[in-house]
Amino acid sequence: MIITEFLERNARLYKNEVALVEINPSDERDRAATWREASLIEQANPNMPYRREMTWFEFDTKANRFANLLLSRGVKKGTKVGILLMNCLEWLPLYFGTLKAGCLAVPLNFRYASDEIKYCVDLADVEILIFGEEFISRINEIYKEMPKVRMMFYVGDNGPDYTENVMDRINYCSSIAPPVMIDEEDYAAIYFSSGTTGFPKAILHNHKALVGSCRTEQNHHGQTHDDVFLCIPPLYHTGAKMHWFGSLLSGSKAVLLRGVKPEWILRAVTEEKCTIVWLLVPWAQDILDAIEAGKIDLNHYLFDQWRLMHIGAQPVPPSLIKRWLKYFPHHQYDTNYGLSESLGPGCVHLGVENIDKVGAIGKAGYLWEAKVVDDDFNEVPQGEVGELAVKGPGVMLCYYKNQDATEEIKRGDWLLTGDMAEVDEDGFITLVDRKKDVIISGGENIYPVQIEAFLRKHDKINDVAVIGLPEPRLGEIAAAIIQVKEGMECTQEEIDEFCLELPRYKRPKKVIFADIPRNPTGKIEKPKLREIYAGGSVVDAQNKG
């Protein structure tokens, strides 16, 4: 079975039911009674309506029309199609149309600068590129320097003269699914790594992996046809899309919210009757901070239908979930772990029944295996730290055109994740840190995630990142970059005193008060922090050990 068959089934069974909703909030429009009302009266920007929706039949029809457009232009099976769009109603139909044509979808990070776009397009052998109005200036800089790209489509009106309006063109194409033979072993998509060690690597997956991701997600979170999923993270990333796959499998509605303000999230839950919300740690924390600061009154919202909140993409502080359940005591909660090389979330997950184990990422997910190994790929004893390895239907085929990098992280059917972890007496896995982020200070291994989890208990800390800084005698010292909560002040002396509960070697030797940069999936951009703070002299590092 291939993933496009789920879409075709939904178009038959739920023809006129809503599949997707796109909401584009703004402060100026918040005065409308409801977002539906705002969408009716919106006049300021007709190209960006406030609220749009699409039925399952329309979804499938647009996907078929795009597939037929590609085939009418001589596109062959296996051609790579780049998608550079913000979350929008067109995103998923274009993705599925690409798959229906037998092509490979190549989603691109919307934060990429021009040189990164060009690098990824070249690396993945992209021949067709689709982009939106937000990217005109970036594409203008490079469109003549991408010789492999022979066709460019534009989503929106008034695109550059070297592009075609894709949604206009598909209106002239057949709405019948094209007769392209596709097997589950056929290549389906190329995703990109986060690029934490330089430019991203291209990750190749097949149709079988996409279907496996659907089944894993639906098994973990039990989506039914009555559920409504609120999707906020970017669709170019495996995390958001593979969580949405649960909606695809159950034929249920999903809401694409373009904005992360706490009041927008809660308003979307209320007005669209969302039952499942996937949040990143910063967004969950922002909601709690807004509630505790009196900026949000929960009595203004309706949450009776909201049954599940889950978090992924990074370690989740237990203190955060404890705070969350104080205000939302009836929510189920789950932690999801995954990486693009394993086709997103699900290879390990906590399970809603294991709320007492918050802090751990859980056990091997549905259809998956997991173990913690040493450098020789031998499983380590319970309680010892090693590298997490996973095995399942979503393990990448390879890093595209990079056999050396592939061999570094694959051991047969097993994938080395690069995350250091340990297993407790009940078999639950806890992340210790990224292998590359471990700090070696005076011969001791220091795991930043452990220090970060401790510091997040401080009432004045909004966010924190711990990195290693070079130091002549110890090799490295632990430095804590701390983002203080809005309206509060904090001193180094307060942090020093708070950290007395930590073992001496784990206490941060340097404290820096600054903002914490995070990427679109919520992960702390530690390479950027190391570039900022480790690039200069650290002779003045306060070695209080």
Coordinates of N, CA and C in Angstrom, one line a residue, residues 243-347:
H243 N 2.9 13.7 12.4 CA 1.7 13.7 13.3 C 0.4 13.9 12.6
W244 N 0.4 14.7 11.5 CA -0.8 14.9 10.7 C -1.2 13.6 10.1
F245 N -0.2 12.7 9.8 CA -0.6 11.4 9.2 C -1.6 10.7 10.0
G246 N -1.7 10.9 11.3 CA -2.8 10.3 12.1 C -4.2 10.8 11.6
S247 N -4.2 12.1 11.3 CA -5.5 12.6 10.7 C -5.8 12.0 9.4
L248 N -4.8 11.8 8.5 CA -4.9 11.2 7.2 C -5.5 9.8 7.4
L249 N -4.9 9.0 8.3 CA -5.4 7.7 8.4 C -6.8 7.6 8.9
S250 N -7.2 8.5 9.8 CA -8.5 8.5 10.4 C -9.5 9.3 9.6
G251 N -9.1 10.0 8.6 CA -10.0 10.9 7.8 C -10.6 12.0 8.6
S252 N -9.8 12.6 9.5 CA -10.3 13.6 10.4 C -9.7 15.0 10.1
K253 N -10.3 16.0 10.6 CA -9.9 17.4 10.2 C -8.6 17.8 10.9
A254 N -7.8 18.7 10.2 CA -6.6 19.3 10.8 C -6.7 20.8 10.6
V255 N -6.1 21.5 11.5 CA -6.1 23.0 11.4 C -4.7 23.4 11.4
L256 N -4.3 24.2 10.3 CA -3.0 24.7 10.2 C -3.0 26.2 10.7
L257 N -2.4 26.4 11.8 CA -2.4 27.7 12.5 C -1.0 28.4 12.2
R258 N -1.1 29.5 11.5 CA 0.1 30.3 11.2 C 0.4 31.3 12.3
G259 N 0.9 30.9 13.4 CA 1.2 31.8 14.5 C 1.3 31.0 15.8
V260 N 2.1 31.5 16.7 CA 2.3 30.7 17.9 C 2.0 31.5 19.2
K261 N 1.4 32.6 19.1 CA 1.0 33.4 20.3 C 0.1 32.5 21.1
P262 N 0.2 32.5 22.5 CA -0.6 31.7 23.3 C -2.1 31.9 23.1
E263 N -2.5 33.1 22.9 CA -4.0 33.4 22.8 C -4.5 32.9 21.4
W264 N -3.6 32.9 20.4 CA -4.0 32.3 19.1 C -4.2 30.8 19.2
I265 N -3.3 30.1 19.9 CA -3.4 28.7 20.1 C -4.7 28.3 20.8
L266 N -4.9 29.0 21.9 CA -6.1 28.7 22.7 C -7.4 29.0 22.0
R267 N -7.3 30.1 21.2 CA -8.5 30.5 20.4 C -8.8 29.5 19.3
A268 N -7.7 29.0 18.7 CA -7.9 28.0 17.7 C -8.5 26.7 18.3
V269 N -8.0 26.3 19.4 CA -8.6 25.1 20.1 C -10.1 25.3 20.3
T270 N -10.5 26.5 20.8 CA -11.8 26.8 21.1 C -12.7 26.9 19.9
E271 N -12.3 27.7 18.9 CA -13.2 27.9 17.8 C -13.3 26.7 16.8
E272 N -12.2 26.0 16.6 CA -12.2 24.9 15.7 C -12.4 23.6 16.4
K273 N -12.7 23.6 17.7 CA -13.0 22.4 18.5 C -11.9 21.4 18.4
C274 N -10.7 21.8 18.6 CA -9.5 20.9 18.4 C -9.5 19.9 19.6
T275 N -9.1 18.7 19.3 CA -9.0 17.7 20.4 C -7.6 17.2 20.6
I276 N -6.7 17.5 19.7 CA -5.3 17.0 19.8 C -4.4 18.2 19.4
V277 N -3.5 18.6 20.3 CA -2.6 19.7 20.0 C -1.1 19.2 20.2
W278 N -0.3 19.4 19.2 CA 1.1 19.1 19.4 C 1.9 20.4 19.6
L279 N 2.5 20.5 20.7 CA 3.3 21.8 21.1 C 4.8 21.5 21.2
L280 N 5.5 22.5 21.0 CA 6.9 22.5 21.3 C 7.1 23.1 22.7
V281 N 8.2 22.7 23.4 CA 8.4 23.2 24.7 C 8.3 24.7 24.9
P282 N 8.8 25.5 24.0 CA 8.7 27.0 24.2 C 7.3 27.4 24.1
W283 N 6.5 26.8 23.3 CA 5.1 27.3 23.1 C 4.2 26.9 24.4
A284 N 4.5 25.7 24.9 CA 3.8 25.3 26.1 C 4.2 26.2 27.2
Q285 N 5.4 26.5 27.3 CA 5.9 27.4 28.4 C 5.3 28.8 28.3
D286 N 5.2 29.3 27.0 CA 4.6 30.6 26.8 C 3.2 30.7 27.2
I287 N 2.4 29.6 27.0 CA 1.0 29.5 27.4 C 0.9 29.6 28.9
L288 N 1.8 28.8 29.6 CA 1.7 28.8 31.1 C 2.2 30.1 31.6
D289 N 3.2 30.7 31.1 CA 3.6 32.0 31.6 C 2.6 33.1 31.4
A290 N 1.8 33.0 30.2 CA 0.8 34.0 30.0 C -0.4 33.8 31.0
I291 N -0.7 32.6 31.3 CA -1.7 32.3 32.3 C -1.3 32.8 33.7
E292 N -0.1 32.5 34.1 CA 0.4 32.9 35.4 C 0.6 34.4 35.5
A293 N 0.9 35.1 34.4 CA 1.0 36.5 34.4 C -0.3 37.3 34.3
G294 N -1.4 36.5 34.2 CA -2.7 37.1 34.1 C -3.0 37.7 32.7
K295 N -2.2 37.3 31.7 CA -2.5 37.8 30.4 C -3.6 37.0 29.7
I296 N -3.8 35.8 30.2 CA -4.8 34.9 29.6 C -5.7 34.4 30.7
D297 N -7.0 34.6 30.4 CA -8.1 34.1 31.4 C -8.7 32.8 30.7
L298 N -8.4 31.7 31.3 CA -8.9 30.4 30.7 C -10.4 30.3 30.7
N299 N -11.1 31.2 31.4 CA -12.6 31.2 31.4 C -13.1 31.7 30.1
H300 N -12.2 32.3 29.3 CA -12.7 32.9 28.0 C -12.6 31.8 26.9
Y301 N -12.2 30.6 27.2 CA -12.0 29.6 26.2 C -12.7 28.3 26.5
L302 N -13.0 27.5 25.6 CA -13.7 26.2 25.8 C -12.8 25.1 25.4
F303 N -12.5 24.2 26.4 CA -11.6 23.1 26.3 C -12.2 21.8 26.5
D304 N -13.5 21.6 26.7 CA -14.0 20.4 27.0 C -13.7 19.2 26.1
Q305 N -13.5 19.6 24.8 CA -13.2 18.6 23.8 C -11.7 18.2 23.7
W306 N -10.9 19.1 24.2 CA -9.4 18.9 24.1 C -8.9 17.8 25.0
R307 N -8.5 16.7 24.3 CA -8.2 15.5 25.1 C -6.7 15.2 25.2
L308 N -5.9 15.6 24.3 CA -4.5 15.2 24.3 C -3.6 16.4 23.9
M309 N -2.6 16.6 24.7 CA -1.5 17.5 24.4 C -0.2 16.7 24.4
H310 N 0.5 16.8 23.3 CA 1.8 16.1 23.3 C 2.9 17.0 22.8
I311 N 4.1 16.6 23.2 CA 5.3 17.4 23.0 C 6.4 16.5 22.4
G312 N 7.2 17.1 21.5 CA 8.4 16.4 21.0 C 9.4 17.3 20.6
A313 N 10.4 16.8 19.8 CA 11.5 17.6 19.2 C 12.6 17.9 20.2
Q314 N 12.5 17.7 21.5 CA 13.5 18.0 22.4 C 13.2 17.4 23.8
P315 N 14.1 17.3 24.7 CA 13.8 16.8 26.0 C 12.8 17.7 26.7
V316 N 11.9 17.1 27.4 CA 10.8 17.8 28.1 C 11.0 17.8 29.6
P317 N 11.1 19.0 30.1 CA 11.3 19.1 31.6 C 10.1 18.6 32.4
P318 N 10.3 17.7 33.3 CA 9.1 17.3 34.1 C 8.4 18.4 34.8
S319 N 9.1 19.5 35.2 CA 8.5 20.6 35.8 C 7.5 21.3 34.9
L320 N 7.7 21.3 33.6 CA 6.8 21.9 32.7 C 5.5 21.2 32.7
I321 N 5.5 19.8 32.6 CA 4.3 19.0 32.5 C 3.5 19.1 33.9
K322 N 4.3 19.2 35.0 CA 3.6 19.4 36.3 C 2.8 20.7 36.3
R323 N 3.4 21.7 35.8 CA 2.7 23.0 35.7 C 1.5 22.9 34.7
W324 N 1.7 22.2 33.6 CA 0.6 22.1 32.6 C -0.6 21.4 33.2
L325 N -0.4 20.3 33.9 CA -1.5 19.6 34.4 C -2.2 20.3 35.6
K326 N -1.5 21.3 36.1 CA -2.2 22.1 37.2 C -3.3 22.9 36.5
Y327 N -3.1 23.4 35.3 CA -4.1 24.2 34.6 C -5.0 23.4 33.7
F328 N -4.5 22.3 33.2 CA -5.3 21.4 32.3 C -5.2 20.0 32.9
P329 N -5.9 19.8 34.0 CA -5.8 18.5 34.7 C -6.4 17.3 34.0
H330 N -7.3 17.6 33.0 CA -8.0 16.5 32.4 C -7.3 16.1 31.1
H331 N -6.2 16.7 30.7 CA -5.5 16.3 29.5 C -4.7 15.0 29.6
Q332 N -4.8 14.2 28.6 CA -3.8 13.2 28.4 C -2.5 13.9 27.9
Y333 N -1.4 13.2 28.2 CA -0.1 13.8 27.8 C 0.8 12.7 27.3
D334 N 1.5 13.1 26.2 CA 2.5 12.1 25.7 C 3.7 12.9 25.2
T335 N 4.9 12.2 25.3 CA 6.1 12.7 24.8 C 6.5 11.8 23.5
N336 N 6.9 12.5 22.5 CA 7.3 11.8 21.2 C 8.7 12.1 20.9
Y337 N 9.4 11.0 20.5 CA 10.8 11.2 20.1 C 11.0 10.6 18.7
G338 N 11.8 11.4 18.0 CA 12.2 10.9 16.6 C 13.2 11.9 16.0
L339 N 13.6 11.5 14.8 CA 14.5 12.4 14.0 C 14.2 12.2 12.6
S340 N 14.6 13.1 11.7 CA 14.2 13.0 10.3 C 14.8 11.7 9.7
E341 N 15.9 11.2 10.2 CA 16.5 10.0 9.7 C 15.6 8.8 10.1
S342 N 14.7 8.9 11.0 CA 13.7 7.9 11.3 C 12.3 8.3 10.9
L343 N 12.2 9.2 10.0 CA 11.0 9.8 9.5 C 10.1 10.4 10.6
G344 N 10.7 11.2 11.4 CA 10.0 11.9 12.4 C 9.6 11.2 13.7
P345 N 8.6 11.6 14.4 CA 8.3 11.1 15.7 C 7.7 9.7 15.7
G346 N 7.9 9.0 16.8 CA 7.2 7.7 16.9 C 8.1 6.6 17.2
C347 N 9.4 6.7 16.8 CA 10.3 5.5 17.0 C 10.4 5.2 18.5

